Structures are given as C-alpha cells and as structure tokens.
Short mmCIF file of C-alpha atoms in Angstrom, two decimals:
data_model
loop_
_atom_site.label_atom_id
_atom_site.label_comp_id
_atom_site.label_asym_id
_atom_site.label_seq_id
_atom_site.Cartn_x
_atom_site.Cartn_y
_atom_site.Cartn_z
CA MET A 4 -45.11 -72.23 8.69
CA SER A 5 -45.39 -68.73 7.30
CA TYR A 6 -48.52 -68.19 9.36
CA LEU A 7 -46.68 -69.00 12.60
CA LEU A 8 -43.83 -66.64 11.71
CA ASP A 9 -46.19 -63.74 11.03
CA LYS A 10 -48.01 -64.35 14.29
CA LYS A 11 -44.72 -64.31 16.17
CA ILE A 12 -43.72 -60.95 14.57
CA LYS A 13 -47.09 -59.43 15.49
CA ARG A 14 -46.69 -60.53 19.12
CA LYS A 15 -43.22 -58.94 19.23
CA LYS A 16 -44.54 -55.66 17.86
CA LEU A 17 -47.38 -55.65 20.40
CA PHE A 18 -44.83 -56.30 23.17
CA ASN A 19 -42.63 -53.43 22.01
CA VAL A 20 -45.62 -51.09 21.84
CA ALA A 21 -46.74 -52.13 25.33
CA LEU A 22 -43.21 -51.65 26.64
CA GLY A 23 -43.09 -48.19 25.08
CA VAL A 24 -46.41 -47.23 26.64
CA VAL A 25 -45.21 -48.40 30.06
CA PHE A 26 -41.95 -46.42 29.66
CA LEU A 27 -43.83 -43.27 28.70
CA ALA A 28 -46.20 -43.72 31.64
CA VAL A 29 -43.29 -44.10 34.06
CA LEU A 30 -41.49 -41.13 32.50
CA PHE A 31 -44.64 -39.01 32.79
CA TYR A 32 -45.24 -40.03 36.36
CA PHE A 33 -41.64 -39.41 37.44
CA ARG A 34 -41.00 -36.49 35.00
CA SER A 35 -39.87 -34.00 37.67
CA GLY A 36 -37.12 -36.24 39.04
CA VAL A 37 -35.95 -37.37 35.63
CA PHE A 38 -35.71 -33.88 34.18
CA ASP A 39 -34.05 -32.63 37.32
CA GLY A 40 -31.51 -35.40 36.86
CA PHE A 41 -30.93 -34.40 33.26
CA SER A 42 -30.65 -30.78 34.39
CA ALA A 43 -28.12 -31.66 37.07
CA VAL A 44 -26.06 -33.70 34.62
CA SER A 45 -26.17 -30.89 32.04
CA GLN A 46 -25.21 -28.33 34.64
CA THR A 47 -22.31 -30.49 35.81
CA ILE A 48 -21.07 -30.92 32.25
CA PHE A 49 -21.56 -27.34 30.99
CA HIS A 50 -20.87 -25.39 34.19
CA PRO A 51 -17.09 -25.06 33.58
CA VAL A 52 -17.82 -23.95 30.01
CA LEU A 53 -20.29 -21.31 31.22
CA VAL A 54 -17.90 -20.11 33.92
CA LEU A 55 -15.05 -19.89 31.39
CA GLU A 56 -17.27 -18.04 28.93
CA THR A 57 -18.35 -15.57 31.60
CA SER A 58 -14.74 -15.02 32.70
CA ILE A 59 -13.47 -14.55 29.15
CA GLY A 60 -16.38 -12.25 28.32
CA GLY A 61 -15.71 -10.13 31.39
CA LYS A 62 -12.00 -9.86 30.66
CA PHE A 63 -12.72 -9.05 27.02
CA LYS A 64 -15.09 -6.29 28.07
CA ASP A 65 -12.51 -4.98 30.53
CA THR A 66 -9.84 -5.00 27.82
CA ILE A 67 -12.10 -3.13 25.40
CA SER A 68 -12.96 -0.62 28.12
CA TYR A 69 -9.23 -0.15 28.87
CA PHE A 70 -8.34 0.58 25.24
CA ILE A 71 -11.34 2.87 24.81
CA SER A 72 -10.37 4.75 27.98
CA LYS A 73 -6.72 4.96 26.89
CA SER A 74 -7.70 6.24 23.44
CA SER A 75 -9.97 8.83 25.02
CA LEU A 76 -7.20 10.01 27.35
CA TYR A 77 -4.73 10.20 24.45
CA THR A 78 -7.15 12.28 22.39
CA GLU A 79 -7.82 14.57 25.33
CA ASN A 80 -4.07 14.90 25.95
CA GLN A 81 -3.43 15.83 22.31
CA ASN A 82 -6.21 18.43 22.43
CA LEU A 83 -4.72 19.97 25.58
CA LYS A 84 -1.26 20.04 23.98
CA SER A 85 -2.69 21.78 20.90
CA GLN A 86 -4.41 24.37 23.08
CA LEU A 87 -1.19 24.92 25.05
CA ASN A 88 0.86 25.34 21.85
CA ALA A 89 -1.69 27.82 20.53
CA GLU A 90 -1.45 29.83 23.76
CA GLU A 91 2.37 29.76 23.66
CA LEU A 92 2.37 30.96 20.04
CA ARG A 93 -0.09 33.71 20.92
CA MET A 94 2.08 34.86 23.81
CA ALA A 95 5.23 34.68 21.67
CA ASN A 96 3.52 36.79 19.01
CA TYR A 97 2.41 39.26 21.69
CA ASP A 98 5.96 39.51 23.07
CA SER A 99 7.36 40.00 19.57
CA ILE A 100 4.89 42.80 18.82
CA ALA A 101 5.58 44.42 22.20
CA ASN A 102 9.35 44.33 21.60
CA GLU A 103 8.95 45.80 18.12
CA ASN A 104 6.76 48.53 19.56
CA VAL A 105 9.46 49.43 22.10
CA SER A 106 12.12 49.41 19.36
CA LEU A 107 10.08 51.65 17.10
CA LYS A 108 9.41 54.10 19.92
CA GLU A 109 13.14 54.19 20.67
CA ILE A 110 14.00 54.79 17.01
CA LEU A 111 11.38 57.50 16.56
CA GLY A 112 12.49 59.12 19.80
CA ARG A 113 15.96 59.64 18.29
CA LYS A 114 14.60 61.14 15.11
CA ASN A 115 15.50 64.74 14.34
CA GLU A 116 12.15 66.41 13.60
CA LYS A 117 13.81 68.72 11.04
CA VAL A 118 14.90 65.74 8.96
CA SER A 119 12.36 63.85 6.86
CA MET A 120 12.81 60.10 7.23
CA VAL A 121 10.94 57.03 6.02
CA LEU A 122 10.74 53.99 8.26
CA ALA A 123 11.35 50.75 6.35
CA THR A 124 11.42 47.06 7.20
CA ILE A 125 14.45 44.99 6.23
CA LEU A 126 13.38 42.21 3.85
CA ALA A 127 16.82 40.68 3.27
CA LYS A 128 20.12 41.03 5.12
CA PRO A 129 23.73 40.45 4.00
CA ASN A 130 23.50 36.71 4.67
CA ARG A 131 20.65 36.50 2.10
CA SER A 132 21.48 39.34 -0.26
CA VAL A 133 24.36 40.18 -2.59
CA TYR A 134 27.53 41.25 -0.74
CA ASP A 135 26.97 43.71 2.14
CA SER A 136 23.57 44.99 1.11
CA LEU A 137 20.00 45.20 2.38
CA LEU A 138 16.64 44.92 0.69
CA ILE A 139 14.01 47.17 2.29
CA ASP A 140 10.24 47.48 1.73
CA ALA A 141 10.18 51.18 0.75
CA GLY A 142 10.65 52.56 -2.75
CA THR A 143 9.61 55.33 -5.11
CA GLU A 144 6.07 55.41 -3.71
CA GLU A 145 7.54 56.42 -0.34
CA GLY A 146 9.80 59.05 -1.94
CA ILE A 147 13.01 57.02 -1.81
CA LYS A 148 15.78 58.08 -4.22
CA ILE A 149 19.16 56.71 -5.24
CA GLY A 150 21.87 58.11 -2.97
CA ASP A 151 19.63 58.58 0.10
CA ILE A 152 21.40 57.78 3.38
CA VAL A 153 20.06 54.87 5.41
CA PHE A 154 20.19 54.92 9.24
CA ALA A 155 19.91 52.28 11.94
CA LEU A 156 18.31 53.05 15.32
CA GLY A 157 17.47 56.53 14.07
CA ASP A 158 20.93 58.10 14.06
CA ILE A 159 23.61 55.61 12.96
CA PRO A 160 24.42 55.70 9.23
CA VAL A 161 24.79 52.23 7.75
CA GLY A 162 24.52 52.64 3.98
CA ARG A 163 23.14 54.38 0.93
CA VAL A 164 20.33 53.59 -1.48
CA ASP A 165 21.79 52.01 -4.61
CA LEU A 166 18.68 50.88 -6.54
CA VAL A 167 15.04 51.93 -6.17
CA TYR A 168 11.89 50.08 -7.21
CA LYS A 169 8.23 50.88 -6.73
CA ASN A 170 7.85 49.27 -3.31
CA SER A 171 11.40 48.25 -2.41
CA SER A 172 14.99 49.44 -2.52
CA LYS A 173 18.49 47.99 -2.43
CA VAL A 174 20.83 49.49 0.14
CA VAL A 175 24.63 49.14 -0.13
CA LEU A 176 26.22 49.19 3.30
CA PHE A 177 29.14 51.49 4.00
CA SER A 178 30.98 48.42 5.30
CA ASN A 179 30.66 46.64 1.95
CA SER A 180 34.08 45.42 0.85
CA GLY A 181 35.83 48.16 -1.17
CA GLU A 182 33.10 50.76 -0.50
CA LYS A 183 34.73 54.17 0.03
CA THR A 184 33.15 56.84 2.25
CA GLN A 185 34.37 60.31 3.15
CA ALA A 186 34.39 60.80 6.91
CA ILE A 187 35.81 63.00 9.64
CA VAL A 188 38.39 61.28 11.80
CA GLY A 189 38.89 61.81 15.51
CA GLY A 190 36.81 65.00 15.71
CA LYS A 191 39.66 67.02 14.23
CA ASP A 192 37.93 68.08 11.03
CA VAL A 193 40.32 65.92 9.08
CA TYR A 194 38.59 64.39 6.09
CA MET A 195 39.78 60.93 5.24
CA GLU A 196 38.62 58.02 3.15
CA VAL A 197 37.15 55.09 5.11
CA VAL A 198 37.12 51.79 3.19
CA GLY A 199 34.72 48.93 3.91
CA ARG A 200 36.09 45.48 4.67
CA GLY A 201 32.76 43.61 4.86
CA GLY A 202 30.77 42.32 7.80
CA GLY A 203 30.40 45.72 9.47
CA ASN A 204 34.16 46.39 9.46
CA PHE A 205 36.23 49.24 8.01
CA GLU A 206 39.82 50.32 7.61
CA ILE A 207 41.48 53.68 7.35
CA ILE A 208 45.07 54.61 6.56
CA LEU A 209 46.50 57.70 8.29
CA PRO A 210 49.92 59.37 8.55
CA ARG A 211 52.07 57.97 11.34
CA ASP A 212 52.04 61.25 13.22
CA PHE A 213 48.23 61.23 13.34
CA ILE A 214 47.05 60.11 16.79
CA LEU A 215 43.97 57.86 16.84
CA GLN A 216 43.07 55.82 19.93
CA LYS A 217 40.93 52.75 20.36
CA GLY A 218 37.33 53.86 20.88
CA ASP A 219 37.69 57.08 18.87
CA GLN A 220 34.78 57.80 16.56
CA VAL A 221 34.69 58.36 12.83
CA VAL A 222 31.66 60.42 11.76
CA LEU A 223 29.98 61.47 8.56
CA PRO A 224 30.50 65.11 7.63
CA GLY A 225 27.53 67.35 8.35
CA ILE A 226 25.80 69.41 11.03
CA SER A 227 24.79 66.30 12.98
CA PRO A 228 27.75 64.11 14.03
CA TYR A 229 26.47 60.73 12.86
CA VAL A 230 28.89 58.03 14.01
CA LEU A 231 29.95 55.82 11.13
CA ALA A 232 32.55 53.63 12.86
CA ILE A 233 34.61 53.19 16.01
CA ALA A 234 38.38 52.59 16.08
CA GLU A 235 39.33 49.09 17.25
CA THR A 236 42.83 47.98 16.24
CA ILE A 237 46.05 49.65 15.06
CA ILE A 238 48.26 47.89 12.52
CA SER A 239 51.70 49.52 12.40
CA ASP A 240 54.99 48.81 10.62
CA PRO A 241 57.95 50.99 11.69
CA ARG A 242 59.20 51.06 8.12
CA ASP A 243 55.89 52.41 6.82
CA PRO A 244 55.13 56.14 7.10
CA PHE A 245 51.42 55.31 7.37
CA ILE A 246 49.38 53.46 9.97
CA LYS A 247 46.35 51.30 9.26
CA PHE A 248 43.44 51.41 11.67
CA LEU A 249 40.68 48.81 11.77
CA LEU A 250 37.22 50.03 12.72
CA ARG A 251 33.77 48.53 13.28
CA SER A 252 30.20 49.73 12.89
CA PRO A 253 28.39 50.68 16.15
CA VAL A 254 25.50 48.36 15.23
CA ASN A 255 25.12 44.72 14.26
CA ILE A 256 23.16 44.63 11.02
CA GLN A 257 22.04 41.06 11.68
CA GLU A 258 20.10 42.20 14.76
CA LEU A 259 18.17 44.95 12.98
CA LYS A 260 14.54 44.73 11.81
CA PHE A 261 14.02 48.32 10.70
CA VAL A 262 15.99 51.16 9.15
CA GLN A 263 15.22 54.78 8.36
CA VAL A 264 15.90 56.46 5.03
CA GLU A 265 16.61 60.18 4.96
CA ILE A 266 14.71 61.71 2.03
#
C-alpha cells in the first residue's frame, strides 16, 4: 500500500515538472508579447502616478525658482536703497559744508581788520546749557580771557566770556535774565542800563519824557556802534513817571553755529 502511494506522489511530481517545463517553453517562445502585455499593464497602472509626480515636481521647481528670484530681487532692492541713502547723505553733508562756508565768508567779511577776533564753534546753546549761556570750543590756548565780548555774525554783540578753560569757554548772554549791560539808547548818547529777560529779550526803563520808537536801536558804547537790541514794545502807566520798553536781540541764538570772541 505504501509502495503505491509513493509511486503516485512521484508521478505527480513528474507531471508538475513537465507542466513547468511546458510553461517556460511557451513563455520563452511568446516572451515579447507577454512582456509587452506586462509593460502595457504597468504603464496603465503607473502612468497617472508618473504624470502627477512630473506635475508636482515641475510646480515645486517653479515655486523654488519664484522664491529664489524674489529673494534676489529683494536683496538687490535693499542694496540699491543703501546706495541711494549713502548718496543722499553725501549730498546733505556737501550742502551743509557749502552753507557753513558761505556763513563763514559772510562773518569774516564783516570783521573789522583792526580788531583781533577768534572764531569759535558753539558746543551748547541755551536749551542745553545753564540759563542763557553758550559753551564754545575756544579757550586759553586761543587767547580767550574772562570778560571778552562775544559777537554773532561778526558785528552783533551777544554776550561776554564768564569762565575760561583750556579748550573751551562759557559765555553768558546779555539777554540772560537779570544780566545788566550799559548801553546807549536811541543814538542820543544817553547811557542807560539794559536788563536781560531771557530768551534773547531785554527791558529798559526810561523817563516818560524820553522818546523811544519801535525799531530804535540800543548799542554798546564804543567807536563802533554794535547793535545790542532793538525796541519792540512800550509798556506805559499814566501814573508812573517812567516807561518800560521791551527789546529783542537782532539775532536768534538758536540758529547760530559760530561766534567770534574779541580778544
């Protein structure tokens, strides 16, 4: 019984082997058509995937190119803006130097050659210094002394040197509140005391019978008539034998960059 079973198994194996050989022979003989069929099936199945991959890849590349191009344009734009700002600053600096040159020429053109003066730059103005005072960049090394008169625009007295250091000086303005200065009023050789009110303003008290009109000048005593202040407003009380006049300085200290010190 066992012998018959083994013989049956062997016949089945031989049949399977023969069937396999026949299948391989057919496959070999018709290999072109079969593989073409497999290829067609594969192409049909994977074609949408390949198309989608190609489309996504193209769009991804386009997106990357867009961002790279945008970044490049932004960088180029920033560089151009920097160059433009540099040119604007250079031109502004040029204009500033040109304006200062014109101002200095104007100041020096007013200078009396018989008077020795030192040109100084204002380092601090009343809005950044104590009371109505200036800090200038000239001191003992330039021959500055306490009491020297300080001028604006070459011929307008604005203050006196109060403190002197090696390379700087403090200037108290004549308009400093409470500062008293002897001056000639109205061109009549009448010496009166002009008192500072701060901020480039002054006041003077005169007898009622003294005539002073708006626009009249008050000058420092001396050979050269240096204008200290100009009459602006009259304050009068009929019961008072005196009249108060308000005056202003001919220059705005806040607009000045340079002064001259008479030494």
